[in-house]
Coordinates of C-alpha atoms in Angstrom, one line a residue:
Chain N
M26 CA 94.5 66.7 73.8
L27 CA 94.0 63.0 73.4
K28 CA 90.9 63.3 75.5
H29 CA 89.5 66.0 73.3
I30 CA 90.1 63.9 70.1
F31 CA 88.6 60.8 71.8
K32 CA 85.5 62.8 72.8
R33 CA 85.1 64.1 69.3
L34 CA 85.4 60.6 67.9
L35 CA 82.7 59.4 70.2
L36 CA 80.4 62.2 69.2
L37 CA 81.0 61.1 65.6
I38 CA 79.1 57.9 66.0
P39 CA 75.6 59.3 66.7
T40 CA 76.1 61.9 63.9
L41 CA 77.1 59.3 61.4
F42 CA 74.2 57.1 62.5
G43 CA 71.9 60.0 62.2
V44 CA 73.1 60.9 58.7
I45 CA 72.6 57.3 57.4
T46 CA 69.2 57.1 59.1
L47 CA 68.1 60.3 57.6
V48 CA 69.2 59.4 54.1
F49 CA 67.6 56.0 54.3
F50 CA 64.2 57.2 55.4
M51 CA 64.1 60.1 53.1
I52 CA 64.6 57.8 50.1
A53 CA 62.5 55.0 51.5
L54 CA 59.6 57.2 52.3
A55 CA 59.7 58.9 48.9
P56 CA 56.3 58.8 47.2
G57 CA 55.9 56.2 44.5
D58 CA 57.2 52.7 44.1
P59 CA 61.0 52.7 43.4
A60 CA 60.7 49.4 41.6
R61 CA 58.0 50.9 39.2
V62 CA 60.1 54.1 38.8
M63 CA 63.2 52.2 37.9
L64 CA 61.6 49.8 35.5
G65 CA 59.3 52.3 33.9
E66 CA 55.6 52.0 32.9
R67 CA 56.0 48.9 30.7
A68 CA 57.3 46.5 33.3
N69 CA 55.1 43.6 34.1
A70 CA 54.0 42.5 37.6
Q71 CA 56.5 39.7 37.7
Q72 CA 59.5 41.9 36.9
L73 CA 58.3 44.4 39.5
E74 CA 58.0 41.6 42.1
Q75 CA 61.4 40.3 41.3
L76 CA 63.1 43.8 41.6
R77 CA 61.2 44.5 44.9
E78 CA 62.5 41.3 46.3
E79 CA 66.0 42.0 45.0
L80 CA 66.0 45.4 46.7
G81 CA 64.3 44.0 49.9
L82 CA 61.3 46.3 49.3
D83 CA 58.9 43.4 50.1
K84 CA 60.0 43.4 53.7
P85 CA 58.6 45.8 56.3
L86 CA 60.3 49.1 56.5
I87 CA 62.0 48.7 59.8
Q88 CA 63.4 45.4 58.7
Q89 CA 64.8 47.1 55.5
Y90 CA 66.4 49.7 57.7
G91 CA 68.0 47.1 59.9
L92 CA 69.3 45.3 56.9
Y93 CA 70.7 48.5 55.4
L94 CA 72.5 49.4 58.6
S95 CA 74.0 46.0 58.9
R96 CA 75.2 46.2 55.4
I97 CA 76.6 49.7 55.9
V98 CA 78.5 48.6 58.9
R99 CA 80.2 46.0 56.7
L100 CA 80.8 48.8 54.2
D101 CA 78.5 47.3 51.7
L102 CA 76.4 49.9 49.8
G103 CA 74.6 47.5 47.6
K104 CA 74.5 47.3 43.8
S105 CA 73.7 50.0 41.3
I106 CA 70.5 49.4 39.4
T107 CA 71.8 50.8 36.1
S108 CA 75.2 49.2 35.9
G109 CA 74.7 46.2 38.2
Q110 CA 78.1 46.8 39.7
Q111 CA 78.9 47.3 43.4
I112 CA 78.3 50.9 44.4
K113 CA 81.4 50.8 46.6
D114 CA 83.5 49.9 43.6
E115 CA 81.9 52.6 41.4
I116 CA 82.5 55.2 44.1
S117 CA 86.1 54.2 44.7
E118 CA 86.8 54.3 41.0
R119 CA 85.5 57.9 40.7
F120 CA 86.4 59.4 44.0
P121 CA 90.1 60.1 43.1
A122 CA 88.9 62.4 40.2
T123 CA 86.7 64.4 42.6
I124 CA 89.4 64.6 45.3
E125 CA 92.1 65.6 42.8
L126 CA 90.0 68.4 41.5
A127 CA 89.0 69.5 45.0
I128 CA 92.6 69.5 46.2
W129 CA 93.7 71.7 43.3
A130 CA 90.8 74.0 43.7
M131 CA 91.5 74.3 47.3
I132 CA 95.3 75.0 46.7
F133 CA 94.3 77.6 44.1
A134 CA 91.7 79.2 46.4
S135 CA 93.9 79.2 49.5
T136 CA 97.1 80.6 48.1
I137 CA 95.4 83.4 46.1
G138 CA 92.8 84.0 48.7
I139 CA 95.3 84.5 51.5
I140 CA 97.5 86.7 49.4
V141 CA 94.6 88.8 48.4
G142 CA 93.2 89.0 51.9
V143 CA 96.5 90.0 53.4
T144 CA 97.2 92.6 50.8
S145 CA 93.7 94.0 51.2
A146 CA 94.1 94.3 55.0
R147 CA 97.6 96.0 54.6
K148 CA 96.2 98.5 52.2
R149 CA 92.9 99.0 53.9
N150 CA 90.5 101.4 52.1
S151 CA 92.8 101.8 49.1
W152 CA 91.6 101.0 45.6
I153 CA 93.4 97.6 45.9
D154 CA 91.2 96.8 48.9
Y155 CA 88.0 98.0 47.2
T156 CA 88.8 96.1 44.0
A157 CA 89.6 92.9 45.9
M158 CA 86.6 93.0 48.2
G159 CA 84.3 94.0 45.4
G160 CA 85.8 91.2 43.3
S161 CA 85.2 88.7 46.1
L162 CA 81.6 89.8 46.5
V163 CA 81.1 89.2 42.8
G164 CA 82.8 85.8 43.2
V165 CA 80.4 84.5 45.8
S166 CA 77.4 85.9 43.8
M167 CA 78.2 83.9 40.7
P168 CA 76.7 80.6 39.7
V169 CA 79.6 78.2 39.5
F170 CA 78.2 76.2 36.5
W171 CA 77.8 79.5 34.5
L172 CA 81.3 80.5 35.3
G173 CA 82.4 77.1 34.1
L174 CA 80.6 77.6 30.8
V175 CA 81.9 81.1 30.3
L176 CA 85.5 79.8 30.9
I177 CA 85.0 77.1 28.4
M178 CA 83.6 79.6 25.9
I179 CA 86.5 81.9 26.3
F180 CA 89.5 79.6 26.7
S181 CA 88.4 76.5 24.8
V182 CA 86.1 77.9 22.1
W183 CA 87.4 81.4 21.3
L184 CA 91.1 81.1 22.2
D185 CA 91.3 77.4 21.7
L186 CA 93.9 77.1 24.4
L187 CA 92.4 74.5 26.8
P188 CA 90.3 71.4 26.5
T189 CA 86.5 71.7 27.1
G190 CA 86.2 68.7 29.5
G191 CA 87.4 65.4 30.6
R192 CA 90.6 64.6 32.5
M193 CA 93.0 63.4 29.7
N194 CA 93.5 63.7 26.0
V195 CA 91.4 60.8 24.7
R196 CA 93.8 60.0 21.9
Y197 CA 96.5 59.1 24.4
Y198 CA 96.8 55.5 25.3
F199 CA 96.6 56.2 29.0
Q200 CA 96.5 53.6 31.8
P201 CA 95.8 55.2 35.2
I202 CA 98.0 53.9 38.0
T203 CA 96.8 55.8 41.1
N204 CA 93.8 57.5 39.4
F205 CA 95.2 60.8 40.5
Y206 CA 96.2 61.9 37.0
I207 CA 98.8 64.6 37.9
L208 CA 100.5 62.0 40.1
D209 CA 100.2 59.4 37.3
G210 CA 101.6 61.9 34.8
I211 CA 104.6 62.5 37.0
I212 CA 105.2 58.7 37.5
L213 CA 104.9 58.1 33.7
W214 CA 107.2 61.0 33.0
I215 CA 109.8 59.6 35.3
R216 CA 109.3 56.0 34.2
E217 CA 108.9 56.5 30.5
G218 CA 110.4 60.0 30.0
N219 CA 107.2 61.1 28.3
S220 CA 105.7 64.3 29.8
Q221 CA 102.6 64.4 27.6
Y222 CA 100.3 62.8 30.2
L223 CA 101.3 65.2 32.8
V224 CA 100.9 68.2 30.5
S225 CA 97.5 66.9 29.3
A226 CA 96.3 66.2 32.9
F227 CA 97.4 69.7 33.9
Q228 CA 95.6 71.4 30.9
H229 CA 92.4 69.5 31.8
L230 CA 92.6 70.6 35.4
I231 CA 93.0 74.4 34.9
L232 CA 89.5 75.5 34.0
P233 CA 87.6 73.2 36.4
T234 CA 90.0 74.3 39.2
I235 CA 89.2 77.9 38.5
A236 CA 85.5 77.4 38.3
L237 CA 85.3 75.2 41.5
G238 CA 87.9 77.4 43.4
T239 CA 86.3 80.8 42.8
I240 CA 83.8 80.8 45.6
P241 CA 86.2 79.4 48.3
L242 CA 88.7 81.9 47.0
A243 CA 86.4 84.8 47.6
I244 CA 85.4 83.5 51.0
I245 CA 89.0 82.9 52.1
A246 CA 90.1 86.3 50.9
R247 CA 87.3 88.0 52.9
T248 CA 88.0 85.9 56.1
T249 CA 91.8 86.5 55.8
R250 CA 91.2 90.2 55.5
S251 CA 88.9 90.7 58.5
S252 CA 91.0 88.4 60.7
M253 CA 94.2 90.2 59.6
L254 CA 92.7 93.5 60.4
E255 CA 91.6 92.3 63.8
V256 CA 95.1 91.0 64.6
L257 CA 96.9 94.1 63.4
Q258 CA 95.0 96.1 65.9
Q259 CA 96.3 94.0 68.8
D260 CA 98.7 95.2 71.5
Y261 CA 101.5 92.8 70.7
I262 CA 101.6 94.1 67.1
K263 CA 101.6 97.7 68.3
T264 CA 104.6 96.7 70.6
A265 CA 106.4 95.1 67.7
R266 CA 105.8 98.2 65.5
S267 CA 106.9 100.6 68.2
A268 CA 110.0 98.5 68.8
G269 CA 111.0 99.5 65.2
I270 CA 110.5 96.1 63.6
K271 CA 110.0 96.4 59.9
E272 CA 106.3 96.4 58.8
R273 CA 106.9 93.4 56.4
R274 CA 108.3 91.4 59.3
V275 CA 105.4 92.4 61.6
V276 CA 102.8 91.4 59.1
F277 CA 104.2 88.2 57.8
R278 CA 106.0 86.9 60.9
Y279 CA 103.9 88.1 63.8
A280 CA 100.4 88.9 62.5
L281 CA 99.9 86.3 59.8
K282 CA 100.4 83.3 62.0
N283 CA 97.5 84.4 64.3
A284 CA 95.4 85.8 61.5
L285 CA 95.4 82.4 59.7
L286 CA 93.7 80.5 62.6
P287 CA 90.1 81.3 61.6
V288 CA 91.1 80.9 57.9
I289 CA 92.1 77.3 58.5
T290 CA 88.7 76.5 59.7
I291 CA 87.1 78.2 56.7
I292 CA 89.5 76.3 54.4
G293 CA 88.4 73.0 56.0
L294 CA 84.8 73.8 55.8
Q295 CA 85.1 74.9 52.2
F296 CA 86.8 71.7 51.3
G297 CA 83.9 69.7 52.5
L298 CA 81.5 72.0 50.6
L299 CA 83.6 71.6 47.4
L300 CA 82.7 68.0 47.3
S301 CA 79.1 68.8 47.0
G302 CA 79.8 71.8 44.7
A303 CA 81.5 69.4 42.5
I304 CA 78.2 68.0 41.3
L305 CA 77.8 71.2 39.2
T306 CA 81.4 71.7 38.2
E307 CA 81.8 68.1 37.2
T308 CA 78.7 68.1 35.1
V309 CA 79.8 71.2 33.3
F310 CA 83.3 69.8 32.5
S311 CA 82.3 66.2 32.0
W312 CA 84.7 65.4 34.9
P313 CA 84.3 61.8 35.6
G314 CA 84.0 62.2 39.4
I315 CA 81.5 61.2 42.0
G316 CA 79.5 64.4 41.5
K317 CA 78.7 63.7 37.9
W318 CA 78.1 60.1 38.9
I319 CA 75.4 61.1 41.4
Y320 CA 73.9 63.4 38.8
V321 CA 73.6 60.6 36.3
A322 CA 72.2 58.3 39.0
I323 CA 69.5 60.8 39.9
G324 CA 68.6 61.2 36.3
A325 CA 68.3 57.4 36.0
R326 CA 66.4 57.1 39.3
D327 CA 69.1 54.7 40.5
Y328 CA 68.0 55.0 44.1
P329 CA 70.5 52.6 45.7
A330 CA 73.3 54.6 43.9
V331 CA 71.9 57.9 45.0
Q332 CA 71.6 56.7 48.5
G333 CA 75.1 55.3 48.6
G334 CA 76.7 58.3 46.9
I335 CA 75.0 60.8 49.2
I336 CA 75.9 58.7 52.4
F337 CA 79.5 58.5 51.1
I338 CA 79.9 62.2 50.6
S339 CA 78.1 63.1 53.8
V340 CA 80.3 60.8 55.8
F341 CA 83.4 62.2 54.1
F342 CA 82.1 65.7 54.9
V343 CA 81.6 64.8 58.6
L344 CA 85.1 63.3 58.8
I345 CA 86.7 66.4 57.1
N346 CA 84.9 68.7 59.6
L347 CA 86.2 66.4 62.4
V348 CA 89.8 66.6 61.1
V349 CA 89.6 70.4 60.8
D350 CA 88.2 70.6 64.3
I351 CA 91.0 68.5 65.7
L352 CA 93.6 70.4 63.7
Y353 CA 92.3 73.6 65.0
S354 CA 92.5 72.5 68.6
V355 CA 96.1 71.4 68.0
I356 CA 97.1 74.9 66.7
N357 CA 94.9 76.9 69.0
P358 CA 95.3 75.7 72.7
K359 CA 92.5 78.1 73.8
I360 CA 89.9 75.7 72.3
R361 CA 91.2 72.7 74.2
M362 CA 90.6 74.4 77.5
Q363 CA 86.9 74.8 76.9
Chain F
M28 CA 57.6 108.9 55.7
E29 CA 59.3 112.3 56.1
Q30 CA 56.2 113.6 57.9
E31 CA 56.5 110.9 60.5
L32 CA 60.2 111.6 61.0
L33 CA 59.4 115.2 62.0
E34 CA 56.8 114.2 64.5
I35 CA 58.7 111.5 66.3
K36 CA 61.6 112.7 68.4
E37 CA 63.1 109.4 69.4
P38 CA 63.9 107.3 66.3
T39 CA 62.5 103.8 66.3
P40 CA 65.0 101.0 65.7
L41 CA 63.7 100.8 62.1
Q42 CA 64.4 104.5 61.5
E43 CA 67.8 104.2 63.0
T44 CA 68.6 101.3 60.8
W45 CA 67.3 103.1 57.8
Y46 CA 69.4 106.1 58.7
N47 CA 72.6 104.0 59.0
L48 CA 71.7 102.1 55.9
K49 CA 71.6 105.4 53.9
K50 CA 75.1 106.1 54.8
N51 CA 76.3 102.7 53.7
K52 CA 77.1 102.9 50.0
G53 CA 77.4 99.2 49.4
A54 CA 74.1 98.4 51.1
M55 CA 72.3 101.3 49.2
T56 CA 73.7 99.9 45.8
G57 CA 72.3 96.5 46.8
L58 CA 68.9 97.9 47.7
V59 CA 68.7 99.8 44.4
I60 CA 69.5 96.6 42.5
I61 CA 67.0 94.6 44.4
V62 CA 64.3 97.3 43.9
L63 CA 65.0 97.3 40.2
F64 CA 64.6 93.6 40.0
V65 CA 61.5 93.6 42.1
L66 CA 60.0 96.3 39.8
M67 CA 61.0 94.2 36.8
A68 CA 59.3 91.2 38.2
I69 CA 56.1 93.0 39.0
F70 CA 55.8 94.9 35.7
A71 CA 57.2 92.1 33.6
P72 CA 54.2 92.0 31.3
L73 CA 54.5 95.7 30.6
L74 CA 58.2 95.8 30.2
A75 CA 58.8 92.7 28.1
P76 CA 58.7 93.6 24.4
H77 CA 57.8 90.0 23.4
D78 CA 56.1 86.9 24.8
P79 CA 58.8 85.1 26.7
V80 CA 57.7 81.6 25.4
E81 CA 56.7 82.6 21.9
Q82 CA 59.0 80.9 19.3
V83 CA 59.9 82.5 16.1
I84 CA 61.8 79.7 14.3
E85 CA 63.0 81.8 11.4
L86 CA 64.7 84.2 13.8
R87 CA 66.6 81.6 15.9
K88 CA 69.9 82.8 17.6
T89 CA 69.5 86.4 16.4
P90 CA 72.5 88.3 17.9
P91 CA 71.9 91.2 20.2
F92 CA 70.9 94.5 18.7
T93 CA 69.5 93.1 15.5
G94 CA 66.1 92.9 14.0
G95 CA 64.5 94.7 17.0
Y96 CA 65.8 92.2 19.5
I97 CA 67.9 94.2 22.0
L98 CA 69.4 91.1 23.6
G99 CA 68.9 88.8 20.7
T100 CA 67.0 85.5 20.6
D101 CA 67.7 82.0 21.9
D102 CA 68.0 78.8 20.1
L103 CA 64.2 78.5 19.6
G104 CA 63.8 82.1 18.5
R105 CA 62.5 83.4 21.8
D106 CA 63.3 87.0 22.8
M107 CA 66.1 86.9 25.4
L108 CA 65.2 90.2 27.0
S109 CA 61.6 89.2 27.6
R110 CA 62.8 85.9 29.1
L111 CA 65.2 87.6 31.3
I112 CA 62.6 90.0 32.5
Y113 CA 60.1 87.2 33.3
G114 CA 63.0 85.3 34.8
A115 CA 63.2 88.0 37.5
R116 CA 59.6 87.1 38.5
I117 CA 60.6 83.5 39.0
S118 CA 63.9 84.1 40.8
M119 CA 62.5 86.7 43.1
S120 CA 59.6 84.4 44.1
I121 CA 61.9 81.5 44.6
G122 CA 64.1 83.7 46.9
V123 CA 61.1 85.0 48.9
V124 CA 59.2 81.7 49.1
S125 CA 62.2 79.5 50.1
V126 CA 63.5 82.0 52.6
G127 CA 60.0 82.3 53.9
I128 CA 59.8 78.6 54.5
S129 CA 63.2 78.5 56.3
L130 CA 62.3 81.6 58.3
V131 CA 58.9 80.5 59.5
L132 CA 60.0 77.0 60.5
G133 CA 63.4 78.1 61.8
L134 CA 61.8 80.8 64.0
I135 CA 59.3 78.4 65.4
I136 CA 61.8 75.6 66.1
G137 CA 64.5 78.0 67.4
V138 CA 62.2 79.9 69.8
V139 CA 60.5 76.8 71.1
S140 CA 63.8 75.0 71.6
A141 CA 65.5 77.7 73.4
Y142 CA 62.4 78.8 75.4
F143 CA 61.6 75.4 76.8
G144 CA 65.1 74.0 76.9
G145 CA 65.7 70.6 78.5
I146 CA 65.2 67.3 76.7
L147 CA 63.2 68.9 73.9
D148 CA 66.0 71.3 73.2
K149 CA 68.5 68.5 73.2
I150 CA 66.5 66.4 70.8
I151 CA 65.9 69.3 68.4
M152 CA 69.5 70.3 68.5
R153 CA 70.7 66.8 67.7
I154 CA 68.5 66.6 64.7
I155 CA 69.7 70.0 63.6
D156 CA 73.3 68.9 64.0
I157 CA 72.6 65.9 61.8
M158 CA 71.0 68.1 59.1
L159 CA 74.0 70.4 59.3
A160 CA 76.3 67.5 58.9
F161 CA 75.0 67.2 55.3
P162 CA 76.5 69.4 52.7
Y163 CA 73.7 71.9 52.0
I164 CA 73.5 71.5 48.2
L165 CA 73.4 67.8 48.6
L166 CA 70.5 67.9 51.0
T167 CA 68.6 70.1 48.6
I168 CA 69.3 67.7 45.7
V169 CA 68.1 64.7 47.7
I170 CA 64.9 66.4 48.7
V171 CA 64.1 67.4 45.1
A172 CA 65.1 64.0 43.8
I173 CA 62.6 62.5 46.2
L174 CA 59.8 65.0 45.7
G175 CA 60.3 65.0 42.0
P176 CA 61.8 67.8 39.8
S177 CA 59.8 71.0 39.6
L178 CA 60.1 74.6 40.5
V179 CA 57.8 74.4 43.6
N180 CA 59.6 71.4 44.9
A181 CA 62.9 73.2 44.4
M182 CA 61.7 76.0 46.5
V183 CA 60.5 73.6 49.2
A184 CA 63.8 71.8 49.1
I185 CA 65.9 74.9 49.4
G186 CA 63.6 76.2 52.2
I187 CA 63.7 73.0 54.2
S188 CA 67.5 72.5 53.9
Q189 CA 68.1 76.0 55.3
V190 CA 65.9 75.6 58.3
P191 CA 68.6 74.3 60.6
R192 CA 70.7 77.4 60.1
Y193 CA 67.9 79.7 61.0
A194 CA 66.7 77.6 63.9
R195 CA 70.2 77.6 65.4
L196 CA 70.6 81.4 64.9
V197 CA 67.3 82.1 66.5
R198 CA 67.9 79.7 69.4
A199 CA 71.2 81.3 70.2
S200 CA 69.7 84.8 70.4
V201 CA 66.6 83.6 72.4
L202 CA 68.9 81.9 74.9
A203 CA 70.7 85.2 75.4
E204 CA 67.5 87.1 75.7
K205 CA 65.2 85.0 77.7
E206 CA 66.7 85.6 81.2
N207 CA 66.5 89.4 80.8
D208 CA 64.5 91.4 83.3
Y209 CA 61.8 92.6 80.9
V210 CA 61.0 89.0 80.1
L211 CA 60.7 88.1 83.8
A212 CA 58.6 91.2 84.3
E213 CA 56.2 90.3 81.6
R214 CA 55.9 86.8 83.0
A215 CA 55.2 88.2 86.4
L216 CA 52.5 90.2 84.8
G217 CA 50.9 87.0 83.8
A218 CA 51.9 86.6 80.1
G219 CA 51.6 83.1 78.8
N220 CA 54.2 81.1 77.1
M221 CA 53.0 81.9 73.6
E222 CA 53.0 85.6 74.3
L223 CA 56.4 85.5 76.0
M224 CA 57.9 83.5 73.1
F225 CA 56.6 85.3 70.1
K226 CA 55.5 88.8 71.3
T227 CA 58.1 89.6 74.1
I228 CA 61.3 87.7 73.2
L229 CA 61.2 87.2 69.5
P230 CA 61.2 90.8 68.3
N231 CA 64.4 91.4 70.2
C232 CA 66.1 88.5 68.5
L233 CA 65.5 89.4 64.9
S234 CA 68.6 91.4 63.9
A235 CA 70.8 88.4 63.1
T236 CA 67.9 86.7 61.4
I237 CA 67.2 89.7 59.2
V238 CA 70.9 89.6 58.0
Q239 CA 70.7 85.9 57.4
S240 CA 67.5 86.1 55.4
T241 CA 68.8 88.9 53.2
L242 CA 71.8 86.8 52.3
G243 CA 69.6 83.7 52.2
V244 CA 67.5 85.1 49.3
G245 CA 70.7 85.5 47.2
E246 CA 71.8 82.0 48.2
A247 CA 68.3 80.6 47.3
I248 CA 68.4 82.2 43.8
L249 CA 71.8 80.6 43.3
S250 CA 70.7 77.2 44.5
S251 CA 67.6 77.2 42.5
A252 CA 69.6 78.1 39.4
G253 CA 71.9 75.3 40.1
L254 CA 68.9 72.9 40.6
S255 CA 67.4 74.0 37.3
F256 CA 70.7 73.6 35.6
L257 CA 70.8 70.0 36.8
G258 CA 67.2 69.5 35.5
L259 CA 65.8 69.3 39.1
G260 CA 64.2 72.7 39.2
A261 CA 62.2 74.7 36.7
Q262 CA 61.1 72.8 33.6
P263 CA 61.1 74.0 30.0
P264 CA 59.8 76.3 28.7
T265 CA 59.8 78.3 32.0
P266 CA 62.0 81.4 31.5
E267 CA 64.1 80.5 34.6
W268 CA 67.7 81.9 34.5
G269 CA 69.4 78.6 35.5
L270 CA 67.4 76.7 33.1
M271 CA 68.2 79.1 30.4
I272 CA 71.9 78.6 31.0
A273 CA 71.4 74.8 31.0
S274 CA 69.7 74.7 27.6
S275 CA 72.4 77.0 26.2
K276 CA 75.2 74.6 26.8
E277 CA 75.3 73.4 23.2
F278 CA 75.5 76.8 21.8
I279 CA 78.6 78.2 23.4
T280 CA 80.4 77.7 20.1
N281 CA 78.1 80.1 18.2
A282 CA 75.8 82.1 20.4
W283 CA 77.6 83.7 23.3
W284 CA 74.7 85.8 24.4
I285 CA 72.4 82.8 25.2
V286 CA 75.0 81.5 27.7
T287 CA 76.3 84.8 29.1
L288 CA 73.2 86.9 29.7
P289 CA 71.2 84.8 32.1
G290 CA 74.3 84.3 34.2
I291 CA 74.8 88.1 34.4
A292 CA 71.2 88.4 35.5
I293 CA 71.7 85.9 38.3
L294 CA 75.0 87.5 39.3
L295 CA 73.4 91.0 39.5
A296 CA 70.4 89.8 41.5
V297 CA 72.5 87.8 44.0
L298 CA 75.0 90.6 44.2
G299 CA 72.2 93.0 45.2
F300 CA 71.2 90.7 48.1
N301 CA 74.8 90.1 49.2
L302 CA 75.6 93.8 49.2
L303 CA 72.5 94.6 51.2
G304 CA 73.0 91.7 53.6
D305 CA 76.7 92.7 54.3
G306 CA 75.6 96.3 54.9
L307 CA 72.8 95.1 57.3
R308 CA 75.3 93.0 59.1
D309 CA 77.6 95.9 59.7
I310 CA 74.6 97.9 61.0
L311 CA 72.7 95.3 63.0
D312 CA 75.2 92.8 64.2
P313 CA 76.2 94.0 67.7
K314 CA 79.5 92.1 67.4
M315 CA 80.5 94.2 64.4
R316 CA 79.5 97.5 66.1
S317 CA 82.4 99.5 67.4

């Protein structure tokens, strides 16, 4: 087991190195002079020269790459052109918002997705099954940002039930503690006996959670269904049934445990993908997370920020995949043997 | 078509697939949707009642079914229906072009990598692993951000970012196929590497790729809509569905049709490809065959 984890960790190094290299050269080799792009047409030669020097663009490419790597190793992503702040700080400020949304979206998607998938498998070829699978096909065919806008239109504009965007009622005097607003809401509720922050944080989360969670929900439901159907046909389930064990118990006690194995992998993969899907959802809901931040940085041609943000998310994505992989081998001993 | 069926006794794989496809309701629904969208794209100038970019300022935000505008007009007084019809042209071409790029590159890389094996295969697979380590949408965004925002660049970006998936798929099937007797026989008969790779082996490795490309078109339509929504794809006044949604953002309070309709168009088109792709998977994927 430990050997397997160690091996995976070792394999991580070349992958991370490759990801960083790819991002660096993609941005470095981009046509056009970044300094010119950043400063616009009206900049004079002196300003350009100064920025180039600041960014290290006056040095040969290979030296720039070496410098970039050595800074990354020290976890230094450089400074943002637009704000002048450390990119590292900007990211760590916004990352909790993204993670919070992703976690809730994943909880939403996994619970409902697994319930729908299991029900569909149990009632195979019934109208419930057809509706659920038809629904999930529609779910994966939908543009996320459009779903977000339609949700805002229905629940915020027409019904006036939920806020259109942001994370917290702006009229509240709210000082984040952990930057996970639900958690902060609970802390403040306990500490000050005031539940308004928790309620507001929750209200702001509902629509983005649904929008971001719909695709994973559909995928999880489909995976759960097919995996459940496969497990339900196996001999040990037939044995359990013929032994007179109640169907409910057979499904939930014996079948579900094995049927969930592939679902866990999917959940992990989807969680990683959510982080990148967040760029659309966050833009729609003005959610102040890292996705929206990258979007703004792209618009402002803030290359160091784009570079840093992309590397950060990709590294996170790789790490999540690693955790999922290890987790999977912990629950499924068959993998370890290979 | 029917004439041919009568003459040939043994059905070709294509005919067998078509026969199975006809029995699959979902796949047929998907195929019908796709055909409708393709027809819409081809005959857009004949079908569209108005010029998709012509602005009639006095008739801004006309609701559907009023004043001769079946689906209303947008914020600049352009006919929604005509824009949606012309949008089919753009989305279908995005789908086909970007999947074409991934397919051609993926096939070449996958076949070459599997066929020659060794160090070349190792290097190629390492690079592919790294590309797959990126979240796909992010990779597309970076590529467009670098190339500059435009519809063509969006197609290229979507195409390139999907190459690893196709390459891997093709490589796996070629690896399984290349040790077969018929390949060895062809080689013994003096077939060269190129002939073996692309004429002998490749045609037998296509089923998984066909499924992937069908689903890929739907995915490409979604991605390009997303890119346009972020301002990285099609530029105004192109009647691209994602862009139409993006520019409607401010009107959700008073003009629901401007927001809703392009999304439904995307949904239907993507659904068509997903239905067909799922059906094809059931038919072509040997693992799913009982």
